[in-house]
Tab-separated table of C-alpha atoms in Angstrom:
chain	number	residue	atom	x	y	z
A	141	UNK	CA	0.000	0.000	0.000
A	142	UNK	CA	1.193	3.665	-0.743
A	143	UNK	CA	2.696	5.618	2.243
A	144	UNK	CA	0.218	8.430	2.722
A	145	UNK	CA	0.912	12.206	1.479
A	146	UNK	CA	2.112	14.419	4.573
A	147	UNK	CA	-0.184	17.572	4.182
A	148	UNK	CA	1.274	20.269	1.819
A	149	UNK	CA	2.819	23.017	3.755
A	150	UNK	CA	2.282	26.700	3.335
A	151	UNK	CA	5.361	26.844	1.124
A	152	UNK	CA	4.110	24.574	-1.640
A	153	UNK	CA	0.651	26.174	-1.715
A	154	UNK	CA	1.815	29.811	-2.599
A	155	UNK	CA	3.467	31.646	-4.279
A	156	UNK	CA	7.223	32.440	-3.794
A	157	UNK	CA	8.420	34.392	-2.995
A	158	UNK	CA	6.295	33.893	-0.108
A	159	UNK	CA	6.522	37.228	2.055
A	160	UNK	CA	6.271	39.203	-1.268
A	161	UNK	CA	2.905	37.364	-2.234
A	162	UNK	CA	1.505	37.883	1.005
A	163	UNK	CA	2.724	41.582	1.539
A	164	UNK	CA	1.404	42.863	-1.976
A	165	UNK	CA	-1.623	40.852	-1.351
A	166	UNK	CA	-2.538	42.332	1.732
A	167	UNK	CA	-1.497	45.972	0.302
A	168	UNK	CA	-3.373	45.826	-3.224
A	169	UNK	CA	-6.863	44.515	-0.678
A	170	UNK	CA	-9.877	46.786	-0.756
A	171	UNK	CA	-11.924	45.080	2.323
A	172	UNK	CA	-11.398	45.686	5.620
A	173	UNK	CA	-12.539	48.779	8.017
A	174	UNK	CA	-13.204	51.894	6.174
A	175	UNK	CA	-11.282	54.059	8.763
A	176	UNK	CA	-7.664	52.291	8.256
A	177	UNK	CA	-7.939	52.404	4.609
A	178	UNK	CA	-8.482	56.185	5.220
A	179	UNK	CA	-5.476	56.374	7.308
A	180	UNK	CA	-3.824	54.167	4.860
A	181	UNK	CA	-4.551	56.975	1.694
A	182	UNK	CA	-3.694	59.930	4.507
A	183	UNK	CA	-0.018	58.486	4.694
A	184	UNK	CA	0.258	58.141	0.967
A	185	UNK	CA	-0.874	61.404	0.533
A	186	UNK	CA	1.259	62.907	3.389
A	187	UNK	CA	4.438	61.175	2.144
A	188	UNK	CA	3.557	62.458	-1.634
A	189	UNK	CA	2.988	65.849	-0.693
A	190	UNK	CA	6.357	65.883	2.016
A	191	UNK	CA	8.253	64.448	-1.070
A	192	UNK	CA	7.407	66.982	-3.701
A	193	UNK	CA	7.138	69.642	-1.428
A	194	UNK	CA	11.132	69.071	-0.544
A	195	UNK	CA	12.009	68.512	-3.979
A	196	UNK	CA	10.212	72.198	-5.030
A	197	UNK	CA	11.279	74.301	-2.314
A	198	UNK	CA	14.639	73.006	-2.222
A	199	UNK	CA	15.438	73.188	-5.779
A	200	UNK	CA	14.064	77.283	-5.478
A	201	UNK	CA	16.375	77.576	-2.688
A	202	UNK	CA	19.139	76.212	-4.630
A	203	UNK	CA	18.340	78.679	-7.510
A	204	UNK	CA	18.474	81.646	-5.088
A	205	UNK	CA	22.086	80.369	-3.467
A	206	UNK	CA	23.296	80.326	-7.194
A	207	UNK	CA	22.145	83.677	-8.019
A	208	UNK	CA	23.795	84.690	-4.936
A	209	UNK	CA	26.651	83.405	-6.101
A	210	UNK	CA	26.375	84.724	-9.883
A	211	UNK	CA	25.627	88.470	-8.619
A	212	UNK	CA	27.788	88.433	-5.758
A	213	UNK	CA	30.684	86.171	-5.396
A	214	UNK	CA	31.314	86.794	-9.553
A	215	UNK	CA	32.258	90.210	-9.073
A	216	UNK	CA	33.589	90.886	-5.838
A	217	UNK	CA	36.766	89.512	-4.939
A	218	UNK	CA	36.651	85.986	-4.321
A	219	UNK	CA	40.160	85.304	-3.068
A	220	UNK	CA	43.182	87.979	-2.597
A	221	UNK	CA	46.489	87.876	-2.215
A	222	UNK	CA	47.480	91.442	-0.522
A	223	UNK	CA	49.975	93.355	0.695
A	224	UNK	CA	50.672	96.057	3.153
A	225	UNK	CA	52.924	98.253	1.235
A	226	UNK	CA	51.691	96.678	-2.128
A	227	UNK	CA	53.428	94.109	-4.642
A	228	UNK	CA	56.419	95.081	-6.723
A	229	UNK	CA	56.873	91.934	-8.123
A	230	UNK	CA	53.380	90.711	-8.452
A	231	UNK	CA	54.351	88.801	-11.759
A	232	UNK	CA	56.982	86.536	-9.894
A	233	UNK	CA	54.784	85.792	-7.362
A	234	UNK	CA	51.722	85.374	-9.625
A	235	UNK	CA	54.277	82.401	-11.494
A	236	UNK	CA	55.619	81.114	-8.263
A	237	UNK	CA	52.177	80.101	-6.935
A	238	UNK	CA	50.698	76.604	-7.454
A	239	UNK	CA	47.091	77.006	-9.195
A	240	UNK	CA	44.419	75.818	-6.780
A	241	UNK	CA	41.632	73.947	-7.343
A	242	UNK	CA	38.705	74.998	-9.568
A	243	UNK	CA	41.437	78.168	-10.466
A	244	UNK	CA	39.779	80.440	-13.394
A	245	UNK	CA	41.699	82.949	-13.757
A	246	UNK	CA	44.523	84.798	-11.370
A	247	UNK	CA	44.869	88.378	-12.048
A	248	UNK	CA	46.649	91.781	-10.886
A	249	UNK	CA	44.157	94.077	-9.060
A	250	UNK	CA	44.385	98.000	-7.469
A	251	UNK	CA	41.764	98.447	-4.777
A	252	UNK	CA	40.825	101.091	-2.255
A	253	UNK	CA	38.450	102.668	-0.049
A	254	UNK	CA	36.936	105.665	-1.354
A	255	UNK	CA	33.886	108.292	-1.525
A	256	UNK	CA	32.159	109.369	-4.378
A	257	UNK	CA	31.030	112.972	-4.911
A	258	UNK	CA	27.820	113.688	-7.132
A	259	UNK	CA	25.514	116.631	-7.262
A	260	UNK	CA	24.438	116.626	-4.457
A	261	UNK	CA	25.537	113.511	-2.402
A	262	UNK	CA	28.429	111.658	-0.857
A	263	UNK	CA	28.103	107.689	-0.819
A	264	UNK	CA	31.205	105.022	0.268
A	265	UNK	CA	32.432	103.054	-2.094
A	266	UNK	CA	34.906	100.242	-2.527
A	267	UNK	CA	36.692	101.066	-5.908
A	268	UNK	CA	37.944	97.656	-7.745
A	269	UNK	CA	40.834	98.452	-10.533
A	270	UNK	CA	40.891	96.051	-12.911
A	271	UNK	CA	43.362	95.297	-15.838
A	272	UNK	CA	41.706	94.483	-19.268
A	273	UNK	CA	44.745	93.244	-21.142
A	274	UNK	CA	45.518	91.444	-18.767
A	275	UNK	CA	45.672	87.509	-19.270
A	276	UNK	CA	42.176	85.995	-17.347
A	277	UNK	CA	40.473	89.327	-17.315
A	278	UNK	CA	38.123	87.895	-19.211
A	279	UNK	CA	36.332	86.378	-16.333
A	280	UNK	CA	36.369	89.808	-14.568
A	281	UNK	CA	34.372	91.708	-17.350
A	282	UNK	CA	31.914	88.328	-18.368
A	283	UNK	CA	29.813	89.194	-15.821
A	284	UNK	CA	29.682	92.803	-15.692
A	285	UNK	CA	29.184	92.392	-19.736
A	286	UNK	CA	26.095	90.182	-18.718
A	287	UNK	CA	24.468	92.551	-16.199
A	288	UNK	CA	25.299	95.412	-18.366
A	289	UNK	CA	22.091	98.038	-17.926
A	290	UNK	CA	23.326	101.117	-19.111
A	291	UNK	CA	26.423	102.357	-21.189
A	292	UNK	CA	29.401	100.839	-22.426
A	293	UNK	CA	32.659	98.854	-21.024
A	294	UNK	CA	35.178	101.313	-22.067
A	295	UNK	CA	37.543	101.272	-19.561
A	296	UNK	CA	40.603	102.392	-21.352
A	297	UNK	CA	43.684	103.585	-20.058
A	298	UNK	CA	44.445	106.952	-19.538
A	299	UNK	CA	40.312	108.105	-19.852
A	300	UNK	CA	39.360	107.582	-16.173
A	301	UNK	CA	35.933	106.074	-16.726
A	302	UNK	CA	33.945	103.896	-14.127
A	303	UNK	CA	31.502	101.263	-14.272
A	304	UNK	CA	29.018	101.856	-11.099
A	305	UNK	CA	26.484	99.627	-9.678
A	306	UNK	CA	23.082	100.319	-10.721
A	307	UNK	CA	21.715	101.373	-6.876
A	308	UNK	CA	25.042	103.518	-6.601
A	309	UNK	CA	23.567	105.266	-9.614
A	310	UNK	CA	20.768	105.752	-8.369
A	311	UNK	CA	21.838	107.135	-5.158
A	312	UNK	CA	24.153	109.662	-6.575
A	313	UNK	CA	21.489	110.316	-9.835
A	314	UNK	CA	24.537	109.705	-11.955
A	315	UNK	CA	24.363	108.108	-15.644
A	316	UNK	CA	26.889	107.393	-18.220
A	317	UNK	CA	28.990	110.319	-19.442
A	318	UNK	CA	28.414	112.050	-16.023
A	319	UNK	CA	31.582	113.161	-14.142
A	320	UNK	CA	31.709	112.294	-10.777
A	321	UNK	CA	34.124	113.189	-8.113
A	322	UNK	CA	35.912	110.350	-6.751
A	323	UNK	CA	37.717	110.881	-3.153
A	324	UNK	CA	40.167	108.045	-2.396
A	325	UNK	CA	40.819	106.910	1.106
A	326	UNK	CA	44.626	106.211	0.396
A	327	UNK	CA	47.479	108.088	-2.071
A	328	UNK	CA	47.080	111.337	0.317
A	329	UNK	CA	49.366	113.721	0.864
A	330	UNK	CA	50.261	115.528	3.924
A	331	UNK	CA	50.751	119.841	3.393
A	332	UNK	CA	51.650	122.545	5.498
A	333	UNK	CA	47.294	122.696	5.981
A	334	UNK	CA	47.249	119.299	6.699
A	335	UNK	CA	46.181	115.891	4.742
A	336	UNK	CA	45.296	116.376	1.181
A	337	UNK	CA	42.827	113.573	0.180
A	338	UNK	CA	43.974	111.931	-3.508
A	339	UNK	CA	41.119	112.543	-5.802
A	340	UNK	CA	39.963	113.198	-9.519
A	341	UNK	CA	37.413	113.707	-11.705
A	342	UNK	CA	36.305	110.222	-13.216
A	343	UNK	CA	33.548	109.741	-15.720
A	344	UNK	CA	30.642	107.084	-15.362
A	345	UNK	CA	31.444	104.536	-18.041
A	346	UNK	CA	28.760	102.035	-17.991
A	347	UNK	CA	25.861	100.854	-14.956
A	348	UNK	CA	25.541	97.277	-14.291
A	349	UNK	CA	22.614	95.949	-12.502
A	350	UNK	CA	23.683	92.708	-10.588
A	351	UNK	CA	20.643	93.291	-8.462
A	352	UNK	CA	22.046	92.218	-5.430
A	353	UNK	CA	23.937	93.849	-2.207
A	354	UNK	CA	26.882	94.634	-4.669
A	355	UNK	CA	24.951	97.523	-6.428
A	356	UNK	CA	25.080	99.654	-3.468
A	357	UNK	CA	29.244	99.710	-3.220
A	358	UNK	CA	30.476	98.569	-6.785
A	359	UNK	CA	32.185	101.320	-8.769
A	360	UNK	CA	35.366	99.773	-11.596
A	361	UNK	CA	37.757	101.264	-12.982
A	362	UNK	CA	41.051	100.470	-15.096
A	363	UNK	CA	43.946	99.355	-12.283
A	364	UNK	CA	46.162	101.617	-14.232
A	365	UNK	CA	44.438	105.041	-13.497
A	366	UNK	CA	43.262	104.023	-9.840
A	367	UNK	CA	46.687	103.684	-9.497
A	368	UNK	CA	47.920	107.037	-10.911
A	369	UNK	CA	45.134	108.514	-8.245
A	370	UNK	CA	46.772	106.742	-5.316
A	371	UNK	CA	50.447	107.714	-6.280
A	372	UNK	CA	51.400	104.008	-6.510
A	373	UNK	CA	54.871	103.224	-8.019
A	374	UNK	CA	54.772	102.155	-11.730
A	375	UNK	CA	53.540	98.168	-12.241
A	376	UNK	CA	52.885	98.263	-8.631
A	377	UNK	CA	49.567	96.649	-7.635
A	378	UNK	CA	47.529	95.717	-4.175
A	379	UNK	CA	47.228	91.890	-4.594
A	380	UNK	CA	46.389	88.795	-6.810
A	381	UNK	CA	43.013	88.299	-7.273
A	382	UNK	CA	41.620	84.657	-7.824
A	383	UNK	CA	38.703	83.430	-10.079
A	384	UNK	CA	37.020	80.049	-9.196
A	385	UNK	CA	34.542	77.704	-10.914
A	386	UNK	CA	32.553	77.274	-7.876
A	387	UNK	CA	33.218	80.371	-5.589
A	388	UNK	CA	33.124	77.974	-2.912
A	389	UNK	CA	36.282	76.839	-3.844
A	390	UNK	CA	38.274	79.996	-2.467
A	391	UNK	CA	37.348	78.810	0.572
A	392	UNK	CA	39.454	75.463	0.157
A	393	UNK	CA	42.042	77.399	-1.815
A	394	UNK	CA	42.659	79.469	1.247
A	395	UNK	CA	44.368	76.293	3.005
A	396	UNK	CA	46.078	75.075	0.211
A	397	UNK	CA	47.924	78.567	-0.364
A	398	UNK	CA	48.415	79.887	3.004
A	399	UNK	CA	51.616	77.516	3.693
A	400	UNK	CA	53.219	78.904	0.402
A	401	UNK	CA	52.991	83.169	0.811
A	402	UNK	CA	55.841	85.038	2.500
A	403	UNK	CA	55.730	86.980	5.618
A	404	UNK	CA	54.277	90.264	4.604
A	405	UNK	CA	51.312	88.667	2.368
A	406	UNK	CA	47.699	87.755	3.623
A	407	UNK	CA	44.699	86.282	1.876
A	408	UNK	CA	41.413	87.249	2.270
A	409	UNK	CA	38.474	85.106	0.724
A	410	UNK	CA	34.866	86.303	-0.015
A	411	UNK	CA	33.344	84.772	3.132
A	412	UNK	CA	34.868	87.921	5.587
A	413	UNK	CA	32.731	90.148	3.692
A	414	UNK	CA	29.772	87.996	2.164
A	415	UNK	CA	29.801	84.911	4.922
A	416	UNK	CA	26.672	86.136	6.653
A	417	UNK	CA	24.775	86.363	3.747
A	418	UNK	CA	25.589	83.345	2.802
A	419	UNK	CA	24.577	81.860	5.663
A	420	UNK	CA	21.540	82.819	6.345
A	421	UNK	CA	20.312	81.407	3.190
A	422	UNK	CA	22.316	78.165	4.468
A	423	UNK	CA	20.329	78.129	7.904
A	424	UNK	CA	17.245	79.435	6.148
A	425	UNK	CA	17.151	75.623	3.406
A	426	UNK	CA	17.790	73.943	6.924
A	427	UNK	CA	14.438	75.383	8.554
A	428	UNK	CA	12.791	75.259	5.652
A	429	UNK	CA	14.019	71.012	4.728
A	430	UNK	CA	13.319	70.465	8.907
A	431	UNK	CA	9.848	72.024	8.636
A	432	UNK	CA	8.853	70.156	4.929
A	433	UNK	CA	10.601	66.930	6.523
A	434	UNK	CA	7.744	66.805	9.462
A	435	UNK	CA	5.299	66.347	6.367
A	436	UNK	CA	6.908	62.846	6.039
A	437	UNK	CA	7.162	62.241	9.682
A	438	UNK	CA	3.650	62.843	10.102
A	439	UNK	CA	3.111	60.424	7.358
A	440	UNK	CA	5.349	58.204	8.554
A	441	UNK	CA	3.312	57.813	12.157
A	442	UNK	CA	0.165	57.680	10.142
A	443	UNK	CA	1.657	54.376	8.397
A	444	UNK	CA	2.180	52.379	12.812
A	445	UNK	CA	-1.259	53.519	12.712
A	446	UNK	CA	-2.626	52.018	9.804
A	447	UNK	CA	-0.347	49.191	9.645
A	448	UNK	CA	-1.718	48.614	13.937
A	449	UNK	CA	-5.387	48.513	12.741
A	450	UNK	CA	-4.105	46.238	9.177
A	451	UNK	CA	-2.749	43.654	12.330
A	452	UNK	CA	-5.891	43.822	14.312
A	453	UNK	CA	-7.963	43.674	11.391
A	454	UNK	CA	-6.113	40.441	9.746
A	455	UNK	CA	-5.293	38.596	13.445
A	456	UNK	CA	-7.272	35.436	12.302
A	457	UNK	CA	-5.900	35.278	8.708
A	458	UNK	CA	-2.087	35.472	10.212
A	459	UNK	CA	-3.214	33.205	13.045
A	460	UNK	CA	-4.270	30.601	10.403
A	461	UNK	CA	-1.097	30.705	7.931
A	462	UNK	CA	0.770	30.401	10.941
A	463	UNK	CA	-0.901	26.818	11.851
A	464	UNK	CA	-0.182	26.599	8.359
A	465	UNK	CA	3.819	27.068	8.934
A	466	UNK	CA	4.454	30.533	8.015
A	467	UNK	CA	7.355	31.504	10.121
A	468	UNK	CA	6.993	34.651	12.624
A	469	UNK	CA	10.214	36.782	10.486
A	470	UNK	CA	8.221	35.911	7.936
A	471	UNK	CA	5.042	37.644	9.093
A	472	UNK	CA	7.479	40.712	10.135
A	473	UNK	CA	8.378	40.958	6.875
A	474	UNK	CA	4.853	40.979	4.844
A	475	UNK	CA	4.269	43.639	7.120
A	476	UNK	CA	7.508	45.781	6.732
A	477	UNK	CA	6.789	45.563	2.668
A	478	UNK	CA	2.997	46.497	3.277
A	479	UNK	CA	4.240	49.533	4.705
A	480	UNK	CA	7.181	49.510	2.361
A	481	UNK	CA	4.927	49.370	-0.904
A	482	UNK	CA	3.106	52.539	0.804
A	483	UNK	CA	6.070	54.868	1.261
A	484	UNK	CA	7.919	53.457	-2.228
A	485	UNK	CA	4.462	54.466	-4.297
A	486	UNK	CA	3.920	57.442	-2.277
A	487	UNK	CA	7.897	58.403	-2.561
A	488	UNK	CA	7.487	57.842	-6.716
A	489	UNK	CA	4.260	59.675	-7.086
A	490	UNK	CA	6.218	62.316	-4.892
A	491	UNK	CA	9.160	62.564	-7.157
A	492	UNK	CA	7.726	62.793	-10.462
A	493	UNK	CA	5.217	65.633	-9.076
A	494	UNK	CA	8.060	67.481	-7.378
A	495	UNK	CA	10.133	67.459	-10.682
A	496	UNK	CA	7.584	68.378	-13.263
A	497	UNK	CA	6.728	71.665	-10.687
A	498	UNK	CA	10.136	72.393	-10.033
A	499	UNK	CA	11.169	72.346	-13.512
A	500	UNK	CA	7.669	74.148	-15.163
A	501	UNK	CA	7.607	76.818	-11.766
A	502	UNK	CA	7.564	79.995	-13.775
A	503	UNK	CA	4.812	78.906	-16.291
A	504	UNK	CA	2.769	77.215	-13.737
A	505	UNK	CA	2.676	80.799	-12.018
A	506	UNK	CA	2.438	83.043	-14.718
A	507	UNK	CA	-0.616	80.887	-15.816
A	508	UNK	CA	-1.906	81.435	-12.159
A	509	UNK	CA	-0.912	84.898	-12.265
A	510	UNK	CA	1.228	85.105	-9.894
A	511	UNK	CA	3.683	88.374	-10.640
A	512	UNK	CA	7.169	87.518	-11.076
A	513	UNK	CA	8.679	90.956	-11.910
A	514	UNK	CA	10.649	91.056	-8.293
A	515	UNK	CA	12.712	88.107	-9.663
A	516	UNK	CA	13.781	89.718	-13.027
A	517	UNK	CA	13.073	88.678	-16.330
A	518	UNK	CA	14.217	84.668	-15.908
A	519	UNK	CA	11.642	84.862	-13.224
A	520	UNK	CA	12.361	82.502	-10.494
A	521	UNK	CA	15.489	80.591	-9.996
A	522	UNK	CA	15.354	76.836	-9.852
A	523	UNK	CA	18.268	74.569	-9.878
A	524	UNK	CA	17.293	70.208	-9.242
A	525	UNK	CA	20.022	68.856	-7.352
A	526	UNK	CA	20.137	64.954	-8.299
A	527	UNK	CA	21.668	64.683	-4.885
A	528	UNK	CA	19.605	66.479	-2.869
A	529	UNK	CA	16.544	65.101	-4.628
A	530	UNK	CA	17.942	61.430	-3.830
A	531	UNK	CA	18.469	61.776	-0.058
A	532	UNK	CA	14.948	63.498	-0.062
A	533	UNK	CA	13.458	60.103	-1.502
A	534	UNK	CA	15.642	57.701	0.921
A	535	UNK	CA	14.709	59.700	3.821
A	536	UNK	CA	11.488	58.861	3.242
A	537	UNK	CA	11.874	55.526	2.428
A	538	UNK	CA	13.798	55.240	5.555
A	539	UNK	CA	11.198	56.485	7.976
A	540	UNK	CA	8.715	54.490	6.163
A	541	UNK	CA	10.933	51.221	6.932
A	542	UNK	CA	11.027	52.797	10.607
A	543	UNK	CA	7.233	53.207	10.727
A	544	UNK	CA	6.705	49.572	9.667
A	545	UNK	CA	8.808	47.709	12.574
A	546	UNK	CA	6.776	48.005	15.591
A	547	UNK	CA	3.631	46.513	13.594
A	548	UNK	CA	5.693	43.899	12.076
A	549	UNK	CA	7.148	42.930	15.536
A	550	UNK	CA	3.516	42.945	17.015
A	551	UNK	CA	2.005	40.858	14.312
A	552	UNK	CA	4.898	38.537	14.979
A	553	UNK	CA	4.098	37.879	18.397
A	554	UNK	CA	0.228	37.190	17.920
A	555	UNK	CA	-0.781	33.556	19.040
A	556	UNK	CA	-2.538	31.486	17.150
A	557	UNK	CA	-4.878	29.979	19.648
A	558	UNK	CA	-5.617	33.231	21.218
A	559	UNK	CA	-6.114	35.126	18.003
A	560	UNK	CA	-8.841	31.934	17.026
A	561	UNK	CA	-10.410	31.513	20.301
A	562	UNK	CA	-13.727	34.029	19.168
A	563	UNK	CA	-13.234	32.928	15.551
């Protein structure tokens, strides 16, 4: 006679793998109480919303930072090599030095301190010299060629002409071909009467609106004729100026070239004058990331919940496939992918919104109406960070996996004959 059958197992009934089956079983189901499957489509939404909300507001914030950085940190020094007296031999040293990382373009510059005198009004400015023939200037006069508002770049040697920021202007009512006193805080010379301020007559040149905190202070002239106003030696300058890629680069630059000056030269990055700025809009993508990320938290709580009432709700079908052999890891992990499949569809549907707003923000609110004249005519910045839009999706596909291990642990402990006894 044939040896009876043993009785099929829960392995060789269903499907493997087994925990998969079961978790996307239990996750695509439409019965059950009407209250957790409203949780359940809460924490979808909450983890879709959290998602694309990070992935819009950061990628504005990153446009802002690099418009900072274009208005700012492209025409202001980013990285100088100075010295007290001024350099003699600024060529030799200029050759000596080892280019840093992300190096553009190292040039001679002639700055000061200085007032300028219109019609009627005095206003400080920091006067940059620049030197057009010079090999990299290039990079100095890209971006005042690109915010050019008013004028022409013809700083020529010899004519004295300025470039001034376009709120400078302003202040002073001063447009091109305008002469303009310009009072200089060094090159004075001391008389019987006392200190005689250097100063001449220079002639506004050009306006450039960078529309940013560098249009209140920015008036450029040639290096040459700054220096004939200061009574510098001939082919004497102040410093080396550096031009990086990323502007953030001086900073790094600033260790890498300390160990190599002589005694006598110091550098000074863009961060001593700019830093604040800089970060504030640093602390402010924190606040704003914390703030967006409590979205997903929220969501994330709202998955224990759901997934709590899934357990209570299913305690007789888990009790049965576990008479039936199914492991208790395995029941911890059909209910870590039922919470898994939430936050995964909920993290997907949250990327692809947040993308296609971020990257279709300005006709999505010019078609709502929404004025964008205060951000100029590109309207507003937005730059997607692959990075930063990858950690936003793990994050919340790691609080979702979070969320889902207290349930799974409590559905792993139920007891079969207790979870039957009122069956």
């Amino acid at each position: 006679m044939l040896a009876a059958r043993p009785p099929l197992s829960i392995r060789e009934h269903m499907y493997q793998p087994l925990t998969l089956f079961l978790g996307l079983r239990y996750s695509r189901a439409q019965h059950g109480q009407g209250f957790t499957r409203f949780i359940q489509r809460v924490s979808l939404i909450g983890i879709v919303v959290g998602v694309a909300a990070l992935i819009i507001v950061g990628s504005v914030m990153n446009g802002f930072e690099g418009e900072l950085k274009q208005r700012i940190l492209t025409v202001v020094p980013q990285l100088e090599i100075q010295a007290d007296d001024g350099l003699d031999n600024w060529r030799e040293l200029a050759d000596s030095l080892p280019p840093a990382n992300g190096q553009r373009a190292l040039v001679p510059e002639v700055t000061t301190a200085g007032v300028l005198q219109g019609q009627q009004q005095l206003q400080a400015v920091q006067v940059q010299g620049i030197f057009p023939a010079a090999k990299g200037a290039e990079v100095q006069l890209e971006p005042l060629q690109t915010h050019l508002s008013a004028g022409q770049l013809a700083l020529n040697e010899g004519e004295f002409n300025v470039v001034l920021g376009y709120a400078l202007a302003q202040q002073l009512n001063a447009w091109p071909g305008q002469q303009l006193r310009l009072i200089a805080a060094g090159g004075g010379i001391y008389t019987p009467l006392g200190l005689l301020p250097a100063q001449r007559l220079v002639t506004v040149a050009a306006i450039v609106r960078m529309q940013s905190e560098a249009d209140k202070h920015l008036l450029v002239m040639h290096g040459a004729d700054l220096a004939r106003i200061l009574r510098m030696a001939p082919e004497q300058v102040s410093g080396l100026r550096y031009y990086f890629a990323d502007p953030f680069q001086a900073l790094d630059a600033v260790a890498q070239l300390e160990p190599k000056l002589a005694d006598g030269l110091t550098l000074k990055s863009w961060r001593e004058s700019y830093g604040h700025l800089f970060d504030a809009v640093s602390m402010e993508k924190r606040m704003v990331n914390l703030m967006l990320g409590l979205i997903i938290a929220v969501a994330a709580f709202n998955i224990i919940s759901s997934l709590m009432m899934v357990v209570q709700d299913k305690r007789a079908d888990i009790a049965v496939l576990q008479t039936m052999g199914l492991a208790p890891y395995r029941v911890r992990r059909m209910v870590v992918l039922q919470g898994l499949v939430t936050g995964g569809v909920g993290s997907f549907i949250g990327l692809l919104l947040g993308l296609v707003l971020a990257l279709n923000m300005n006709p999505l609110l010019q078609a709502l109406g929404v004025d964008l004249s205060f951000a100029g005519p590109a309207g507003l910045p937005v730059i997607v960070d692959a990075m930063q839009v990858t950690a936003t999706v793990l994050a919340a596909l790691t609080l979702t996996f979070l969320a889902t291990l207290f349930p799974a642990w409590q559905a792993s402990r139920l007891l079969p004959a207790q979870a039957l006894r009122y069956e």
